[in-house]
Coordinates of N, CA and C in Angstrom, one line a residue:
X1 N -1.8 -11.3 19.9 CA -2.0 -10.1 20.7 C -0.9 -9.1 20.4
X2 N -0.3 -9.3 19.0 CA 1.0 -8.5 19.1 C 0.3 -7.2 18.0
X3 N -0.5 -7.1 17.4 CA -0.8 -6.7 16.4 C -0.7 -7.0 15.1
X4 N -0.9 -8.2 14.4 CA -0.4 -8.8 13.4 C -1.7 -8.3 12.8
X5 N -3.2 -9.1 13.3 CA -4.0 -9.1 12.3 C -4.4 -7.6 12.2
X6 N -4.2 -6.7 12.8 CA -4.6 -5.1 12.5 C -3.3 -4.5 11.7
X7 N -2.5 -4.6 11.7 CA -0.9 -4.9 10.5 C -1.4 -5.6 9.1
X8 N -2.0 -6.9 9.4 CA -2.0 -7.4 7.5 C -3.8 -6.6 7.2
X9 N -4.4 -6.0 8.2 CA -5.8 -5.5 7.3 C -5.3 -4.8 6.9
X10 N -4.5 -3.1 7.4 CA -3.9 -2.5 6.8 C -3.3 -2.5 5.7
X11 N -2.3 -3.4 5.8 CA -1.7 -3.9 4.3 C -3.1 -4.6 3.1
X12 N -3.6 -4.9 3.7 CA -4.6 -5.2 2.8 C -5.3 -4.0 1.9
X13 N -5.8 -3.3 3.1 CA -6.8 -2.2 2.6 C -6.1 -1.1 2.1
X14 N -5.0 -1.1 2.6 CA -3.7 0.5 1.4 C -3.4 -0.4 -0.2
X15 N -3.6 -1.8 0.0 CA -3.5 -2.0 -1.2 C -4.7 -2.3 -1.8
X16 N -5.7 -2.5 -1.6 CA -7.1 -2.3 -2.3 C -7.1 -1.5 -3.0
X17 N -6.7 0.1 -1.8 CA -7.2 1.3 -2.6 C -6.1 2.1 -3.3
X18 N -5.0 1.9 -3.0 CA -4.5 2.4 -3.8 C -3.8 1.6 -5.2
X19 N -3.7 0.2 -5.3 CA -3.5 -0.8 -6.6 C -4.5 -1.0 -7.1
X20 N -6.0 -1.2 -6.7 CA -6.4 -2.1 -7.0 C -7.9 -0.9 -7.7
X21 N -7.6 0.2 -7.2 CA -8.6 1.5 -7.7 C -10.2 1.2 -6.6
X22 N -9.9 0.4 -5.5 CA -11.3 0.1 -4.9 C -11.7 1.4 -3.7
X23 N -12.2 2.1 -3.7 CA -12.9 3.2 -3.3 C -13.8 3.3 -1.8
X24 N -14.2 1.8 -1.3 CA -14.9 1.6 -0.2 C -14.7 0.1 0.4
X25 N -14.4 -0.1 1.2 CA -14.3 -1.5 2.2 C -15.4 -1.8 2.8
X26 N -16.2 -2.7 2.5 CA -16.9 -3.4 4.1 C -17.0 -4.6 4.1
X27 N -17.2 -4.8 5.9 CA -17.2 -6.1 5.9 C -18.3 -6.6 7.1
X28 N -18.4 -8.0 7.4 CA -19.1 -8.1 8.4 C -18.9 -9.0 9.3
X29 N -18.4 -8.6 10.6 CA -18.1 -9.7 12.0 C -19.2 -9.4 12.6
X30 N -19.1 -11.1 13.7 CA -19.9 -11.1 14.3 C -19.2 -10.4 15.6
X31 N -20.9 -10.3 16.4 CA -20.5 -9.7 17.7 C -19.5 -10.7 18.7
X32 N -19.4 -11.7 19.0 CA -18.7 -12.7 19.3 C -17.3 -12.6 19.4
X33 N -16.8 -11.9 18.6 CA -15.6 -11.5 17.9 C -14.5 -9.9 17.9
X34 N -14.9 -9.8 19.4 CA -14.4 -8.5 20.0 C -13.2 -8.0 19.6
X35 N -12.1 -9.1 19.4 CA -10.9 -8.9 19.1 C -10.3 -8.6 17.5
X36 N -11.4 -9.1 16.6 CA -11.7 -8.5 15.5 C -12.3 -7.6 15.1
X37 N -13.1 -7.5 15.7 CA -13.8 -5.7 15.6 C -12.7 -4.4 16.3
X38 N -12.2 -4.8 16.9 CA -10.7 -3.4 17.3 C -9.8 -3.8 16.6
X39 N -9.6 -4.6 15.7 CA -8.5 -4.8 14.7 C -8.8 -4.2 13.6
X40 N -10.1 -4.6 13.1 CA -10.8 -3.4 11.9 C -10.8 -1.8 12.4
X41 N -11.4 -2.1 13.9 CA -11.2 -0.4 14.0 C -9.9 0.4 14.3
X42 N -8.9 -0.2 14.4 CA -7.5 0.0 14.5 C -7.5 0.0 13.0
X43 N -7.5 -0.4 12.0 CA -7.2 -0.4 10.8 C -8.2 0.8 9.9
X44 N -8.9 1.6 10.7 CA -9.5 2.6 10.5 C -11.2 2.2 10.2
X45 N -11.3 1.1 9.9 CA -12.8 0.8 10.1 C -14.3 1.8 11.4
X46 N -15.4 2.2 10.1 CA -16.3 2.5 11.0 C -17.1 1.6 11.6
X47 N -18.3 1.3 12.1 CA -19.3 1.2 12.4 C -20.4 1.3 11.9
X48 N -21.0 0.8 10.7 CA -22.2 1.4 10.0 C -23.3 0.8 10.6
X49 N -23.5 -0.3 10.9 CA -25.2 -0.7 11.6 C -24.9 -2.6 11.8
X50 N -25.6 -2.8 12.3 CA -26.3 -3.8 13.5 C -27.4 -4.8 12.6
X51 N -26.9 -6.3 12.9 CA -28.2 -6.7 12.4 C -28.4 -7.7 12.6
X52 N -29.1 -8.5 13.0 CA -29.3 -10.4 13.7 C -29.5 -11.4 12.5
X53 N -29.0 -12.2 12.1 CA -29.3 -13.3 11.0 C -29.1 -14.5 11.5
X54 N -30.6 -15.5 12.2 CA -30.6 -16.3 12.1 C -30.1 -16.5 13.5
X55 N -29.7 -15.8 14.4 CA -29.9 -15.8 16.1 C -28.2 -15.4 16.1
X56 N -27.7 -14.7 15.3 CA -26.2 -14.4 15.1 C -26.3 -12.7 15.3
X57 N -25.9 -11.9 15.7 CA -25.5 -10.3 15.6 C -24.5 -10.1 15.1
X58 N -24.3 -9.5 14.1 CA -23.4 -9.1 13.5 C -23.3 -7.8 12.8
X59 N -22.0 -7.4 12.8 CA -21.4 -5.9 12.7 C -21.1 -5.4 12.0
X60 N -21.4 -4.4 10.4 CA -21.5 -4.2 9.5 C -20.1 -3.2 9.7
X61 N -18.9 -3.0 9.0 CA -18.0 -2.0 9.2 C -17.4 -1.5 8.0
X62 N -17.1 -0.4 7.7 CA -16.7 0.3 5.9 C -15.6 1.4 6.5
X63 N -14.7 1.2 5.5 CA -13.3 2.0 5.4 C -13.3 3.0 4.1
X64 N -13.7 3.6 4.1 CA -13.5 4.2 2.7 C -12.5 5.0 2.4
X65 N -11.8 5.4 0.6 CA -10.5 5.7 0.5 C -10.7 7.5 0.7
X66 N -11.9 8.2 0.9 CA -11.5 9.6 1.2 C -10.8 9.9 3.2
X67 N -11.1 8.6 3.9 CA -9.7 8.6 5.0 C -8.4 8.6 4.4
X68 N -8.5 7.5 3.8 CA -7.1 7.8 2.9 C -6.5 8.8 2.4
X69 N -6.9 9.5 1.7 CA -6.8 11.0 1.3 C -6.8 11.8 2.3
X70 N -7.4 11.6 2.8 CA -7.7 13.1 4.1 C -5.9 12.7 4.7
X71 N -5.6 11.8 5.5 CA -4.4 11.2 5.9 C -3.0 11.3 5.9
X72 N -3.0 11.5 3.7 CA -2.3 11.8 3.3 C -2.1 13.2 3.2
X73 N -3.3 14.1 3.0 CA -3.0 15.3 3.1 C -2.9 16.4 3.9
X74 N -3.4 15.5 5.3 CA -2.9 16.0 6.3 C -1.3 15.9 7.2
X75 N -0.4 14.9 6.4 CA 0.7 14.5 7.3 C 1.5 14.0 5.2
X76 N 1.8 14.9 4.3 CA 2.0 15.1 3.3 C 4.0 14.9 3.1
X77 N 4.2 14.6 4.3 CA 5.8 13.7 4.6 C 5.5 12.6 4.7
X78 N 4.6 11.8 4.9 CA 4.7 10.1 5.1 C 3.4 9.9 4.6
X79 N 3.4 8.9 3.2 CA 2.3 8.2 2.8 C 2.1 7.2 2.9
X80 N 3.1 6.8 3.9 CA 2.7 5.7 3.8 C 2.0 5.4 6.0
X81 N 1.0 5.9 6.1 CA 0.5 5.9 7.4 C -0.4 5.1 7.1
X82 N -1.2 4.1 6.7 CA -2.2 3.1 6.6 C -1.4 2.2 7.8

């Protein structure tokens, strides 16, 4: 509950996009999993769509690097805000 796991996605996803040249994030939690879904969306994650597999709901979510850009170019003293 301290913020760790919304800390290492971050660190994850600033280094995707900016080492690793990856351009879009997604992932998929279940609905079950409240406290993961605000850690993705704390780490800037959207909401793209909804879907049942197999009696399971689950949460489609994508980060893509033009947030990243926007980010940087809006606050052009600190790059490092991921």
């Amino acid at each position: 509950n301290k913020g760790l796991g919304s800390d290492a996605i971050r660190t994850l996803v600033k280094y995707l996009f900016k080492y690793m040249g990856i351009r879009r994030c997604r992932i998929e939690v279940v609905s079950k999993n409240p406290r993961a879904i605000r850690a993705y969306e704390k780490a800037g994650f959207q909401h793209i769509y909804t879907y049942i597999r197999k009696g399971i709901v689950w949460h489609v979510m994508e980060r893509t690097a033009q947030r990243l850009e926007y980010i940087l170019l809006a606050n052009d003293q600190n790059y490092d805000l991921i």
